[in-house]
Amino acid sequence: MSKPAPVYGLIDCNSFYASCERVFRPDLAKVPIVVLSNNDGCVIARSYDAKPFVKMGEPYFQIKNKLRQQGIVAFSSNYALYGDMSERVMTLIESMVPAVEVYSIDKNKVHTMDAQG
């Protein structure tokens, strides 16, 4: 019998910064939102419903009026919040799998189990 092959999974929290903002603003659950970089320079995150209207990296000063017209809410980045929420997600994941390799604030590779090969 051969040695079991490791099985890996990738966990990617989509639209992570935008999702974090919505956790504390449930009134925005159905409202498109974007998150801006330091000093509100450009768009660094978009909710799914904002993606058709806003490109990643667009300078805020150029799209401010467009956002207002489309009803898209803009947030200044809050890295302390995103770090805290990421830590919560990591703690939850670590409680369910034997090993986690953190790729970024919102991406992880997990070793789930060994598969019979």
Tab-separated table of C-alpha atoms in Angstrom:
chain	number	residue	atom	x	y	z
A	1	MET	CA	0.000	0.000	0.000
A	2	SER	CA	1.377	3.421	-0.947
A	3	LYS	CA	1.796	6.279	1.458
A	4	PRO	CA	-1.229	8.616	1.529
A	5	ALA	CA	-0.768	11.746	-0.560
A	6	PRO	CA	-1.274	15.064	1.209
A	7	VAL	CA	-4.395	17.006	0.311
A	8	TYR	CA	-4.271	20.794	0.291
A	9	GLY	CA	-6.915	23.444	-0.008
A	10	LEU	CA	-6.775	27.156	-0.713
A	11	ILE	CA	-8.996	29.475	1.259
A	12	ASP	CA	-9.442	32.926	-0.260
A	13	CYS	CA	-11.723	35.434	1.428
A	14	ASN	CA	-13.106	37.311	-1.562
A	15	SER	CA	-13.600	41.084	-1.358
A	16	PHE	CA	-12.099	40.832	2.123
A	17	TYR	CA	-11.680	44.520	3.013
A	18	ALA	CA	-15.145	45.362	1.702
A	19	SER	CA	-16.623	42.397	3.578
A	20	CYS	CA	-14.939	43.515	6.807
A	21	GLU	CA	-16.512	46.956	6.477
A	22	ARG	CA	-19.949	45.396	6.044
A	23	VAL	CA	-19.634	43.332	9.233
A	24	PHE	CA	-20.069	46.488	11.292
A	25	ARG	CA	-22.427	48.188	8.846
A	26	PRO	CA	-25.156	45.631	8.106
A	27	ASP	CA	-27.235	48.453	6.629
A	28	LEU	CA	-24.793	48.338	3.693
A	29	ALA	CA	-25.350	44.636	2.956
A	30	LYS	CA	-27.022	45.456	-0.374
A	31	VAL	CA	-25.085	48.658	-1.098
A	32	PRO	CA	-22.000	48.583	-3.352
A	33	ILE	CA	-18.876	49.706	-1.506
A	34	VAL	CA	-15.220	50.397	-2.223
A	35	VAL	CA	-12.255	50.723	0.115
A	36	LEU	CA	-9.605	53.339	-0.559
A	37	SER	CA	-5.842	53.235	-0.042
A	38	ASN	CA	-3.903	55.293	2.478
A	39	ASN	CA	-4.924	58.946	2.294
A	40	ASP	CA	-7.859	57.881	0.099
A	41	GLY	CA	-5.655	57.810	-2.993
A	42	CYS	CA	-7.159	54.959	-5.017
A	43	VAL	CA	-9.517	51.994	-4.863
A	44	ILE	CA	-7.916	48.926	-3.258
A	45	ALA	CA	-11.023	46.785	-2.665
A	46	ARG	CA	-14.511	46.482	-4.105
A	47	SER	CA	-17.609	44.587	-3.116
A	48	TYR	CA	-18.973	42.281	-5.820
A	49	ASP	CA	-21.760	44.713	-6.610
A	50	ALA	CA	-19.282	47.596	-7.084
A	51	LYS	CA	-16.943	45.706	-9.438
A	52	PRO	CA	-18.923	46.363	-12.647
A	53	PHE	CA	-18.637	50.122	-12.044
A	54	VAL	CA	-15.186	50.615	-10.488
A	55	LYS	CA	-11.769	49.350	-11.543
A	56	MET	CA	-9.139	48.334	-9.039
A	57	GLY	CA	-6.604	51.114	-8.574
A	58	GLU	CA	-8.780	53.918	-9.930
A	59	PRO	CA	-7.821	57.246	-8.340
A	60	TYR	CA	-10.534	58.386	-5.951
A	61	PHE	CA	-10.431	62.025	-7.034
A	62	GLN	CA	-11.287	60.954	-10.583
A	63	ILE	CA	-14.261	58.755	-9.673
A	64	LYS	CA	-15.750	60.505	-6.636
A	65	ASN	CA	-18.717	61.851	-8.621
A	66	LYS	CA	-19.266	58.535	-10.417
A	67	LEU	CA	-19.412	56.730	-7.072
A	68	ARG	CA	-22.005	59.159	-5.782
A	69	GLN	CA	-24.099	58.810	-8.950
A	70	GLN	CA	-23.993	54.994	-8.756
A	71	GLY	CA	-24.803	54.978	-5.020
A	72	ILE	CA	-21.444	53.401	-4.173
A	73	VAL	CA	-20.156	54.111	-0.666
A	74	ALA	CA	-16.409	54.716	-0.228
A	75	PHE	CA	-14.509	53.821	2.954
A	76	SER	CA	-11.072	54.959	4.040
A	77	SER	CA	-8.897	51.909	4.666
A	78	ASN	CA	-8.898	50.575	8.222
A	79	TYR	CA	-5.974	48.175	8.442
A	80	ALA	CA	-6.437	47.580	12.184
A	81	LEU	CA	-9.944	46.267	11.456
A	82	TYR	CA	-8.767	44.076	8.561
A	83	GLY	CA	-5.936	42.645	10.659
A	84	ASP	CA	-8.296	41.851	13.525
A	85	MET	CA	-10.844	40.206	11.231
A	86	SER	CA	-8.081	38.239	9.508
A	87	GLU	CA	-6.868	36.959	12.877
A	88	ARG	CA	-10.402	35.815	13.693
A	89	VAL	CA	-10.673	33.977	10.370
A	90	MET	CA	-7.241	32.354	10.874
A	91	THR	CA	-8.176	31.218	14.385
A	92	LEU	CA	-11.353	29.619	13.064
A	93	ILE	CA	-9.513	27.879	10.216
A	94	GLU	CA	-6.755	26.645	12.544
A	95	SER	CA	-9.404	25.072	14.778
A	96	MET	CA	-10.626	22.908	11.881
A	97	VAL	CA	-7.508	21.719	10.033
A	98	PRO	CA	-4.168	20.242	11.106
A	99	ALA	CA	-1.952	22.832	9.392
A	100	VAL	CA	-2.350	26.315	7.898
A	101	GLU	CA	0.108	28.263	5.780
A	102	VAL	CA	-0.783	31.959	5.667
A	103	TYR	CA	-0.254	33.554	2.242
A	104	SER	CA	-1.706	36.977	2.964
A	105	ILE	CA	-4.284	38.741	5.092
A	106	ASP	CA	-7.079	36.948	3.232
A	107	LYS	CA	-5.495	33.816	1.699
A	108	ASN	CA	-4.393	30.532	3.284
A	109	LYS	CA	-3.202	27.139	2.178
A	110	VAL	CA	-4.541	24.403	4.419
A	111	HIS	CA	-3.407	20.818	4.820
A	112	THR	CA	-6.713	19.071	5.223
A	113	MET	CA	-5.863	15.358	5.406
A	114	ASP	CA	-4.060	12.560	3.676
A	115	ALA	CA	-5.765	10.931	0.710
A	116	GLN	CA	-5.272	7.323	-0.205
A	117	GLY	CA	-3.278	7.228	-3.447
